[in-house]
Amino acid sequence: MNTPEQAARVVVLGGAGRVGREAARYLMLHTSCDVQLASRSQPALAFDWFGSQRQRLSWAAVDAFDEAALTALLRGAALVISCIGPSGLVGVRVANACRAAGAPLIDAGGYDPLLAALELAQQRQPAQVPAIISVGLLPGLSGLFPRYVLERTARGRTALKLETYCIGRDAWTYNSAWDIVYSLGDFGQDRGFPVIRDGQHCNVGFRAATRKADFPAPVGRVTTMLVPAEELARLARQTGIAEARAYGSNVGPRAAMVCVLAKVLGMYRTPAKVARAAGWLVAASRRDMRKLAPVYGLKVDIAYADGEAASATMMIADTYQATGVTIGIAARCLLEGPAIAPGVQLLHEAVDARRAMALLEEEGLVVVTGSGVADGATLQEKAA
């Protein structure tokens, strides 16, 4: 444990990657904690903008698949941030090491399998520290932003229907591509094209699965398709929304074609096939980015019982930077309080949506438009 004279130690697994570096950068700039980057190979530490704060940054060599070494490294940490992947291969390794070391966890991935595994472990033996998983853009902000829009627009009214439309494109890393391909099979659950009714996924079939959505330039109108979204199902259950739908689309044309092909061929079914399709997706997305810019967009539509509706859209230009900053914000909220309850949680369940969105806006990474920030309030209104 840290003594009162010592700064809290935050371990960033995957500190050599861009998301890990962005998370570390945010913590160095906005907190007083010591940041320990951990990876199999040593990252470049000569960041000029650290200046006199450089002494707060250190590095440790670790292989996340070495359980004993990982647990030893994490023991005594005030917080562990995991930015390693693919999440489908890492599985519960980091989460189990954090439980053994008694260290809180923020995981950039994890997704549904880790959520289910940690909830089962929680039933068997209650955790003593929080584990916040799926802290990225999708899932992550794709649950936090709808909660924010609900809180900003409900004004005591009952929300009957919630729809989200999530689009993205970038030159995906291999780890990101691996998880994207794995998600095409719903992480092994294969729930098809579901509508969320009373908090449960209900398959509606292919013909009813597509929907057009309009985004600000340079995206415009895109075709999206129903996707399973456990975070949206949980949000619907928590807020009493009877029906919710999550639509998604990879709007890089070549990357989108690879995703369709991988879905049709069932390449999400085995690790070897996932790896092969992930290689295709990496190459296709890089070709897309020769003429296109990265983009992430999330549109939220809410229908209220009084017949009125709210709609808001969030656009992000740098997906990997925004992911790292989102992780950093979640870490800052955990370190600064109020205290987060022990056990596994998703981002929208763990942190205050208004505070998190205000901190994200301060970084200049998001543009929000629409009636979701109606009655004169914008993201510049800082959470109380």
PDB file of N, CA and C in Angstrom, residues 120-206:
ATOM      1  N   LEU A 120     -19.910 -14.074 -12.325  1.00  0.00           N
ATOM      2  CA  LEU A 120     -19.960 -15.406 -11.714  1.00  0.00           C
ATOM      3  C   LEU A 120     -18.979 -15.495 -10.556  1.00  0.00           C
ATOM      4  N   ALA A 121     -17.770 -14.975 -10.756  1.00  0.00           N
ATOM      5  CA  ALA A 121     -16.781 -14.973  -9.675  1.00  0.00           C
ATOM      6  C   ALA A 121     -17.264 -14.153  -8.489  1.00  0.00           C
ATOM      7  N   GLN A 122     -17.965 -13.057  -8.774  1.00  0.00           N
ATOM      8  CA  GLN A 122     -18.500 -12.208  -7.720  1.00  0.00           C
ATOM      9  C   GLN A 122     -19.525 -12.949  -6.869  1.00  0.00           C
ATOM     10  N   GLN A 123     -20.333 -13.789  -7.521  1.00  0.00           N
ATOM     11  CA  GLN A 123     -21.323 -14.575  -6.784  1.00  0.00           C
ATOM     12  C   GLN A 123     -20.652 -15.591  -5.867  1.00  0.00           C
ATOM     13  N   ARG A 124     -19.553 -16.171  -6.349  1.00  0.00           N
ATOM     14  CA  ARG A 124     -18.857 -17.183  -5.563  1.00  0.00           C
ATOM     15  C   ARG A 124     -18.066 -16.572  -4.414  1.00  0.00           C
ATOM     16  N   GLN A 125     -17.412 -15.439  -4.702  1.00  0.00           N
ATOM     17  CA  GLN A 125     -16.622 -14.752  -3.679  1.00  0.00           C
ATOM     18  C   GLN A 125     -16.618 -13.260  -3.978  1.00  0.00           C
ATOM     19  N   PRO A 126     -17.328 -12.464  -3.178  1.00  0.00           N
ATOM     20  CA  PRO A 126     -17.427 -11.025  -3.448  1.00  0.00           C
ATOM     21  C   PRO A 126     -16.059 -10.368  -3.555  1.00  0.00           C
ATOM     22  N   ALA A 127     -15.894  -9.555  -4.583  1.00  0.00           N
ATOM     23  CA  ALA A 127     -14.635  -8.839  -4.783  1.00  0.00           C
ATOM     24  C   ALA A 127     -14.508  -7.715  -3.766  1.00  0.00           C
ATOM     25  N   GLN A 128     -13.266  -7.372  -3.452  1.00  0.00           N
ATOM     26  CA  GLN A 128     -13.001  -6.302  -2.499  1.00  0.00           C
ATOM     27  C   GLN A 128     -12.680  -4.982  -3.193  1.00  0.00           C
ATOM     28  N   VAL A 129     -12.510  -5.026  -4.515  1.00  0.00           N
ATOM     29  CA  VAL A 129     -12.144  -3.828  -5.286  1.00  0.00           C
ATOM     30  C   VAL A 129     -13.001  -3.777  -6.546  1.00  0.00           C
ATOM     31  N   PRO A 130     -13.161  -2.591  -7.144  1.00  0.00           N
ATOM     32  CA  PRO A 130     -13.943  -2.492  -8.385  1.00  0.00           C
ATOM     33  C   PRO A 130     -13.168  -2.958  -9.602  1.00  0.00           C
ATOM     34  N   ALA A 131     -13.892  -3.471 -10.577  1.00  0.00           N
ATOM     35  CA  ALA A 131     -13.343  -3.801 -11.896  1.00  0.00           C
ATOM     36  C   ALA A 131     -14.263  -3.161 -12.923  1.00  0.00           C
ATOM     37  N   ILE A 132     -13.762  -2.138 -13.604  1.00  0.00           N
ATOM     38  CA  ILE A 132     -14.547  -1.420 -14.610  1.00  0.00           C
ATOM     39  C   ILE A 132     -14.045  -1.885 -15.968  1.00  0.00           C
ATOM     40  N   ILE A 133     -14.901  -2.554 -16.730  1.00  0.00           N
ATOM     41  CA  ILE A 133     -14.459  -3.154 -17.980  1.00  0.00           C
ATOM     42  C   ILE A 133     -15.161  -2.517 -19.175  1.00  0.00           C
ATOM     43  N   SER A 134     -14.644  -2.828 -20.361  1.00  0.00           N
ATOM     44  CA  SER A 134     -15.180  -2.287 -21.618  1.00  0.00           C
ATOM     45  C   SER A 134     -15.154  -0.768 -21.614  1.00  0.00           C
ATOM     46  N   VAL A 135     -14.015  -0.195 -21.222  1.00  0.00           N
ATOM     47  CA  VAL A 135     -13.874   1.263 -21.119  1.00  0.00           C
ATOM     48  C   VAL A 135     -13.197   1.760 -22.392  1.00  0.00           C
ATOM     49  N   GLY A 136     -13.980   1.936 -23.435  1.00  0.00           N
ATOM     50  CA  GLY A 136     -13.466   2.444 -24.699  1.00  0.00           C
ATOM     51  C   GLY A 136     -14.523   3.278 -25.376  1.00  0.00           C
ATOM     52  N   LEU A 137     -14.585   3.174 -26.695  1.00  0.00           N
ATOM     53  CA  LEU A 137     -15.618   3.884 -27.443  1.00  0.00           C
ATOM     54  C   LEU A 137     -16.838   2.991 -27.637  1.00  0.00           C
ATOM     55  N   LEU A 138     -16.605   1.755 -28.105  1.00  0.00           N
ATOM     56  CA  LEU A 138     -17.683   0.776 -28.292  1.00  0.00           C
ATOM     57  C   LEU A 138     -17.169  -0.585 -27.865  1.00  0.00           C
ATOM     58  N   PRO A 139     -17.637  -1.078 -26.698  1.00  0.00           N
ATOM     59  CA  PRO A 139     -18.478  -0.408 -25.709  1.00  0.00           C
ATOM     60  C   PRO A 139     -17.668   0.555 -24.843  1.00  0.00           C
ATOM     61  N   GLY A 140     -18.375   1.353 -24.095  1.00  0.00           N
ATOM     62  CA  GLY A 140     -17.771   2.357 -23.231  1.00  0.00           C
ATOM     63  C   GLY A 140     -18.546   3.648 -23.351  1.00  0.00           C
ATOM     64  N   LEU A 141     -18.060   4.566 -24.218  1.00  0.00           N
ATOM     65  CA  LEU A 141     -18.813   5.794 -24.471  1.00  0.00           C
ATOM     66  C   LEU A 141     -20.174   5.492 -25.085  1.00  0.00           C
ATOM     67  N   SER A 142     -20.294   4.356 -25.768  1.00  0.00           N
ATOM     68  CA  SER A 142     -21.579   3.994 -26.376  1.00  0.00           C
ATOM     69  C   SER A 142     -22.631   3.655 -25.331  1.00  0.00           C
ATOM     70  N   GLY A 143     -22.237   3.500 -24.068  1.00  0.00           N
ATOM     71  CA  GLY A 143     -23.191   3.371 -22.976  1.00  0.00           C
ATOM     72  C   GLY A 143     -23.260   4.629 -22.138  1.00  0.00           C
ATOM     73  N   LEU A 144     -22.097   5.296 -21.970  1.00  0.00           N
ATOM     74  CA  LEU A 144     -22.050   6.507 -21.143  1.00  0.00           C
ATOM     75  C   LEU A 144     -22.801   7.665 -21.796  1.00  0.00           C
ATOM     76  N   PHE A 145     -22.612   7.852 -23.114  1.00  0.00           N
ATOM     77  CA  PHE A 145     -23.261   8.978 -23.786  1.00  0.00           C
ATOM     78  C   PHE A 145     -24.781   8.851 -23.776  1.00  0.00           C
ATOM     79  N   PRO A 146     -25.377   7.692 -24.066  1.00  0.00           N
ATOM     80  CA  PRO A 146     -26.834   7.575 -23.929  1.00  0.00           C
ATOM     81  C   PRO A 146     -27.324   7.885 -22.514  1.00  0.00           C
ATOM     82  N   ARG A 147     -26.571   7.452 -21.511  1.00  0.00           N
ATOM     83  CA  ARG A 147     -26.969   7.770 -20.147  1.00  0.00           C
ATOM     84  C   ARG A 147     -26.918   9.280 -19.919  1.00  0.00           C
ATOM     85  N   TYR A 148     -25.894   9.922 -20.445  1.00  0.00           N
ATOM     86  CA  TYR A 148     -25.771  11.379 -20.324  1.00  0.00           C
ATOM     87  C   TYR A 148     -26.960  12.082 -20.979  1.00  0.00           C
ATOM     88  N   VAL A 149     -27.318  11.653 -22.200  1.00  0.00           N
ATOM     89  CA  VAL A 149     -28.430  12.281 -22.907  1.00  0.00           C
ATOM     90  C   VAL A 149     -29.741  12.053 -22.144  1.00  0.00           C
ATOM     91  N   LEU A 150     -29.924  10.866 -21.603  1.00  0.00           N
ATOM     92  CA  LEU A 150     -31.108  10.602 -20.787  1.00  0.00           C
ATOM     93  C   LEU A 150     -31.166  11.541 -19.589  1.00  0.00           C
ATOM     94  N   GLU A 151     -30.063  11.682 -18.888  1.00  0.00           N
ATOM     95  CA  GLU A 151     -30.035  12.546 -17.703  1.00  0.00           C
ATOM     96  C   GLU A 151     -30.258  14.007 -18.056  1.00  0.00           C
ATOM     97  N   ARG A 152     -29.790  14.428 -19.233  1.00  0.00           N
ATOM     98  CA  ARG A 152     -29.934  15.822 -19.632  1.00  0.00           C
ATOM     99  C   ARG A 152     -31.332  16.158 -20.130  1.00  0.00           C
ATOM    100  N   THR A 153     -32.063  15.155 -20.633  1.00  0.00           N
ATOM    101  CA  THR A 153     -33.319  15.463 -21.316  1.00  0.00           C
ATOM    102  C   THR A 153     -34.573  14.903 -20.652  1.00  0.00           C
ATOM    103  N   ALA A 154     -34.453  13.953 -19.732  1.00  0.00           N
ATOM    104  CA  ALA A 154     -35.649  13.288 -19.194  1.00  0.00           C
ATOM    105  C   ALA A 154     -36.564  14.248 -18.452  1.00  0.00           C
ATOM    106  N   ARG A 155     -35.991  15.033 -17.572  1.00  0.00           N
ATOM    107  CA  ARG A 155     -36.782  15.999 -16.775  1.00  0.00           C
ATOM    108  C   ARG A 155     -37.998  15.335 -16.138  1.00  0.00           C
ATOM    109  N   GLY A 156     -37.789  14.164 -15.564  1.00  0.00           N
ATOM    110  CA  GLY A 156     -38.857  13.462 -14.864  1.00  0.00           C
ATOM    111  C   GLY A 156     -39.767  12.631 -15.746  1.00  0.00           C
ATOM    112  N   ARG A 157     -39.554  12.672 -17.048  1.00  0.00           N
ATOM    113  CA  ARG A 157     -40.424  11.928 -17.967  1.00  0.00           C
ATOM    114  C   ARG A 157     -39.968  10.476 -18.103  1.00  0.00           C
ATOM    115  N   THR A 158     -40.888   9.624 -18.575  1.00  0.00           N
ATOM    116  CA  THR A 158     -40.577   8.224 -18.819  1.00  0.00           C
ATOM    117  C   THR A 158     -40.105   8.041 -20.246  1.00  0.00           C
ATOM    118  N   ALA A 159     -38.943   7.420 -20.396  1.00  0.00           N
ATOM    119  CA  ALA A 159     -38.432   7.105 -21.730  1.00  0.00           C
ATOM    120  C   ALA A 159     -38.982   5.751 -22.160  1.00  0.00           C
ATOM    121  N   LEU A 160     -39.592   5.721 -23.342  1.00  0.00           N
ATOM    122  CA  LEU A 160     -40.178   4.487 -23.842  1.00  0.00           C
ATOM    123  C   LEU A 160     -39.238   3.707 -24.753  1.00  0.00           C
ATOM    124  N   LYS A 161     -38.418   4.430 -25.512  1.00  0.00           N
ATOM    125  CA  LYS A 161     -37.598   3.777 -26.524  1.00  0.00           C
ATOM    126  C   LYS A 161     -36.261   4.491 -26.633  1.00  0.00           C
ATOM    127  N   LEU A 162     -35.217   3.709 -26.760  1.00  0.00           N
ATOM    128  CA  LEU A 162     -33.868   4.240 -26.888  1.00  0.00           C
ATOM    129  C   LEU A 162     -33.191   3.546 -28.061  1.00  0.00           C
ATOM    130  N   GLU A 163     -32.631   4.342 -28.980  1.00  0.00           N
ATOM    131  CA  GLU A 163     -31.896   3.793 -30.117  1.00  0.00           C
ATOM    132  C   GLU A 163     -30.532   4.461 -30.202  1.00  0.00           C
ATOM    133  N   THR A 164     -29.511   3.663 -30.462  1.00  0.00           N
ATOM    134  CA  THR A 164     -28.175   4.205 -30.672  1.00  0.00           C
ATOM    135  C   THR A 164     -27.647   3.728 -32.020  1.00  0.00           C
ATOM    136  N   TYR A 165     -26.891   4.604 -32.682  1.00  0.00           N
ATOM    137  CA  TYR A 165     -26.272   4.292 -33.968  1.00  0.00           C
ATOM    138  C   TYR A 165     -24.784   4.607 -33.828  1.00  0.00           C
ATOM    139  N   CYS A 166     -23.955   3.583 -33.928  1.00  0.00           N
ATOM    140  CA  CYS A 166     -22.525   3.753 -33.717  1.00  0.00           C
ATOM    141  C   CYS A 166     -21.772   3.411 -34.996  1.00  0.00           C
ATOM    142  N   ILE A 167     -20.942   4.334 -35.461  1.00  0.00           N
ATOM    143  CA  ILE A 167     -20.157   4.102 -36.670  1.00  0.00           C
ATOM    144  C   ILE A 167     -18.688   4.437 -36.390  1.00  0.00           C
ATOM    145  N   GLY A 168     -17.800   3.791 -37.120  1.00  0.00           N
ATOM    146  CA  GLY A 168     -16.385   4.079 -36.915  1.00  0.00           C
ATOM    147  C   GLY A 168     -15.531   3.583 -38.061  1.00  0.00           C
ATOM    148  N   ARG A 169     -14.393   4.213 -38.223  1.00  0.00           N
ATOM    149  CA  ARG A 169     -13.386   3.734 -39.148  1.00  0.00           C
ATOM    150  C   ARG A 169     -12.027   4.256 -38.691  1.00  0.00           C
ATOM    151  N   ASP A 170     -11.015   3.451 -38.944  1.00  0.00           N
ATOM    152  CA  ASP A 170      -9.643   3.813 -38.589  1.00  0.00           C
ATOM    153  C   ASP A 170      -8.732   2.779 -39.202  1.00  0.00           C
ATOM    154  N   ALA A 171      -7.430   3.012 -39.128  1.00  0.00           N
ATOM    155  CA  ALA A 171      -6.462   1.985 -39.483  1.00  0.00           C
ATOM    156  C   ALA A 171      -6.319   1.098 -38.256  1.00  0.00           C
ATOM    157  N   TRP A 172      -7.138   0.048 -38.186  1.00  0.00           N
ATOM    158  CA  TRP A 172      -7.238  -0.755 -36.978  1.00  0.00           C
ATOM    159  C   TRP A 172      -5.949  -1.522 -36.710  1.00  0.00           C
ATOM    160  N   THR A 173      -5.538  -1.568 -35.449  1.00  0.00           N
ATOM    161  CA  THR A 173      -4.429  -2.420 -35.055  1.00  0.00           C
ATOM    162  C   THR A 173      -4.885  -3.877 -35.108  1.00  0.00           C
ATOM    163  N   TYR A 174      -3.910  -4.783 -35.071  1.00  0.00           N
ATOM    164  CA  TYR A 174      -4.270  -6.209 -35.108  1.00  0.00           C
ATOM    165  C   TYR A 174      -5.156  -6.591 -33.922  1.00  0.00           C
ATOM    166  N   ASN A 175      -4.826  -6.096 -32.718  1.00  0.00           N
ATOM    167  CA  ASN A 175      -5.628  -6.436 -31.546  1.00  0.00           C
ATOM    168  C   ASN A 175      -7.055  -5.924 -31.683  1.00  0.00           C
ATOM    169  N   SER A 176      -7.207  -4.686 -32.183  1.00  0.00           N
ATOM    170  CA  SER A 176      -8.549  -4.148 -32.403  1.00  0.00           C
ATOM    171  C   SER A 176      -9.288  -4.973 -33.445  1.00  0.00           C
ATOM    172  N   ALA A 177      -8.601  -5.309 -34.539  1.00  0.00           N
ATOM    173  CA  ALA A 177      -9.225  -6.085 -35.604  1.00  0.00           C
ATOM    174  C   ALA A 177      -9.639  -7.465 -35.112  1.00  0.00           C
ATOM    175  N   TRP A 178      -8.814  -8.085 -34.282  1.00  0.00           N
ATOM    176  CA  TRP A 178      -9.146  -9.403 -33.727  1.00  0.00           C
ATOM    177  C   TRP A 178     -10.457  -9.329 -32.960  1.00  0.00           C
ATOM    178  N   ASP A 179     -10.587  -8.317 -32.101  1.00  0.00           N
ATOM    179  CA  ASP A 179     -11.803  -8.197 -31.299  1.00  0.00           C
ATOM    180  C   ASP A 179     -13.014  -7.828 -32.152  1.00  0.00           C
ATOM    181  N   ILE A 180     -12.805  -7.021 -33.203  1.00  0.00           N
ATOM    182  CA  ILE A 180     -13.910  -6.682 -34.097  1.00  0.00           C
ATOM    183  C   ILE A 180     -14.447  -7.941 -34.769  1.00  0.00           C
ATOM    184  N   VAL A 181     -13.548  -8.776 -35.284  1.00  0.00           N
ATOM    185  CA  VAL A 181     -13.977 -10.005 -35.944  1.00  0.00           C
ATOM    186  C   VAL A 181     -14.673 -10.932 -34.947  1.00  0.00           C
ATOM    187  N   TYR A 182     -14.091 -11.072 -33.764  1.00  0.00           N
ATOM    188  CA  TYR A 182     -14.698 -11.937 -32.741  1.00  0.00           C
ATOM    189  C   TYR A 182     -16.094 -11.452 -32.376  1.00  0.00           C
ATOM    190  N   SER A 183     -16.288 -10.134 -32.367  1.00  0.00           N
ATOM    191  CA  SER A 183     -17.598  -9.587 -32.010  1.00  0.00           C
ATOM    192  C   SER A 183     -18.659  -9.887 -33.053  1.00  0.00           C
ATOM    193  N   LEU A 184     -18.240 -10.206 -34.277  1.00  0.00           N
ATOM    194  CA  LEU A 184     -19.218 -10.515 -35.323  1.00  0.00           C
ATOM    195  C   LEU A 184     -20.039 -11.749 -34.972  1.00  0.00           C
ATOM    196  N   GLY A 185     -19.480 -12.623 -34.157  1.00  0.00           N
ATOM    197  CA  GLY A 185     -20.206 -13.787 -33.659  1.00  0.00           C
ATOM    198  C   GLY A 185     -20.746 -13.571 -32.273  1.00  0.00           C
ATOM    199  N   ASP A 186     -20.840 -12.290 -31.875  1.00  0.00           N
ATOM    200  CA  ASP A 186     -21.401 -11.955 -30.570  1.00  0.00           C
ATOM    201  C   ASP A 186     -20.622 -12.615 -29.443  1.00  0.00           C
ATOM    202  N   PHE A 187     -19.289 -12.698 -29.612  1.00  0.00           N
ATOM    203  CA  PHE A 187     -18.406 -13.259 -28.596  1.00  0.00           C
ATOM    204  C   PHE A 187     -18.840 -14.666 -28.186  1.00  0.00           C
ATOM    205  N   GLY A 188     -19.287 -15.439 -29.184  1.00  0.00           N
ATOM    206  CA  GLY A 188     -19.668 -16.819 -28.938  1.00  0.00           C
ATOM    207  C   GLY A 188     -21.120 -17.033 -28.604  1.00  0.00           C
ATOM    208  N   GLN A 189     -21.878 -15.959 -28.386  1.00  0.00           N
ATOM    209  CA  GLN A 189     -23.283 -16.115 -28.011  1.00  0.00           C
ATOM    210  C   GLN A 189     -24.204 -16.209 -29.229  1.00  0.00           C
ATOM    211  N   ASP A 190     -23.781 -15.618 -30.346  1.00  0.00           N
ATOM    212  CA  ASP A 190     -24.503 -15.726 -31.606  1.00  0.00           C
ATOM    213  C   ASP A 190     -25.992 -15.408 -31.443  1.00  0.00           C
ATOM    214  N   ARG A 191     -26.278 -14.182 -30.955  1.00  0.00           N
ATOM    215  CA  ARG A 191     -27.670 -13.765 -30.736  1.00  0.00           C
ATOM    216  C   ARG A 191     -28.297 -13.129 -31.969  1.00  0.00           C
ATOM    217  N   GLY A 192     -27.606 -13.211 -33.101  1.00  0.00           N
ATOM    218  CA  GLY A 192     -28.200 -12.746 -34.349  1.00  0.00           C
ATOM    219  C   GLY A 192     -28.325 -11.241 -34.417  1.00  0.00           C
ATOM    220  N   PHE A 193     -29.489 -10.772 -34.873  1.00  0.00           N
ATOM    221  CA  PHE A 193     -29.782  -9.339 -35.010  1.00  0.00           C
ATOM    222  C   PHE A 193     -30.879  -8.995 -34.007  1.00  0.00           C
ATOM    223  N   PRO A 194     -30.499  -8.561 -32.791  1.00  0.00           N
ATOM    224  CA  PRO A 194     -31.487  -8.449 -31.725  1.00  0.00           C
ATOM    225  C   PRO A 194     -32.028  -7.040 -31.475  1.00  0.00           C
ATOM    226  N   VAL A 195     -33.288  -7.004 -31.078  1.00  0.00           N
ATOM    227  CA  VAL A 195     -33.890  -5.842 -30.445  1.00  0.00           C
ATOM    228  C   VAL A 195     -33.927  -6.136 -28.946  1.00  0.00           C
ATOM    229  N   ILE A 196     -33.647  -5.107 -28.143  1.00  0.00           N
ATOM    230  CA  ILE A 196     -33.652  -5.285 -26.688  1.00  0.00           C
ATOM    231  C   ILE A 196     -35.034  -4.932 -26.165  1.00  0.00           C
ATOM    232  N   ARG A 197     -35.749  -5.926 -25.664  1.00  0.00           N
ATOM    233  CA  ARG A 197     -37.077  -5.727 -25.095  1.00  0.00           C
ATOM    234  C   ARG A 197     -37.058  -6.141 -23.626  1.00  0.00           C
ATOM    235  N   ASP A 198     -37.457  -5.214 -22.771  1.00  0.00           N
ATOM    236  CA  ASP A 198     -37.433  -5.453 -21.322  1.00  0.00           C
ATOM    237  C   ASP A 198     -36.060  -5.941 -20.862  1.00  0.00           C
ATOM    238  N   GLY A 199     -35.029  -5.351 -21.474  1.00  0.00           N
ATOM    239  CA  GLY A 199     -33.670  -5.641 -21.061  1.00  0.00           C
ATOM    240  C   GLY A 199     -33.091  -6.926 -21.597  1.00  0.00           C
ATOM    241  N   GLN A 200     -33.808  -7.630 -22.494  1.00  0.00           N
ATOM    242  CA  GLN A 200     -33.337  -8.890 -23.045  1.00  0.00           C
ATOM    243  C   GLN A 200     -33.226  -8.800 -24.559  1.00  0.00           C
ATOM    244  N   HIS A 201     -32.235  -9.485 -25.133  1.00  0.00           N
ATOM    245  CA  HIS A 201     -32.038  -9.493 -26.576  1.00  0.00           C
ATOM    246  C   HIS A 201     -33.023 -10.456 -27.235  1.00  0.00           C
ATOM    247  N   CYS A 202     -33.769  -9.959 -28.223  1.00  0.00           N
ATOM    248  CA  CYS A 202     -34.751 -10.753 -28.957  1.00  0.00           C
ATOM    249  C   CYS A 202     -34.448 -10.655 -30.446  1.00  0.00           C
ATOM    250  N   ASN A 203     -34.143 -11.776 -31.085  1.00  0.00           N
ATOM    251  CA  ASN A 203     -33.755 -11.794 -32.491  1.00  0.00           C
ATOM    252  C   ASN A 203     -34.939 -11.437 -33.381  1.00  0.00           C
ATOM    253  N   VAL A 204     -34.729 -10.481 -34.313  1.00  0.00           N
ATOM    254  CA  VAL A 204     -35.806 -10.063 -35.207  1.00  0.00           C
ATOM    255  C   VAL A 204     -35.577 -10.509 -36.641  1.00  0.00           C
ATOM    256  N   GLY A 205     -34.444 -11.129 -36.933  1.00  0.00           N
ATOM    257  CA  GLY A 205     -34.193 -11.589 -38.290  1.00  0.00           C
ATOM    258  C   GLY A 205     -33.512 -10.551 -39.153  1.00  0.00           C
ATOM    259  N   PHE A 206     -32.912 -11.017 -40.252  1.00  0.00           N
ATOM    260  CA  PHE A 206     -32.061 -10.172 -41.085  1.00  0.00           C
ATOM    261  C   PHE A 206     -32.829  -9.036 -41.758  1.00  0.00           C
TER     262      PHE A 206
END
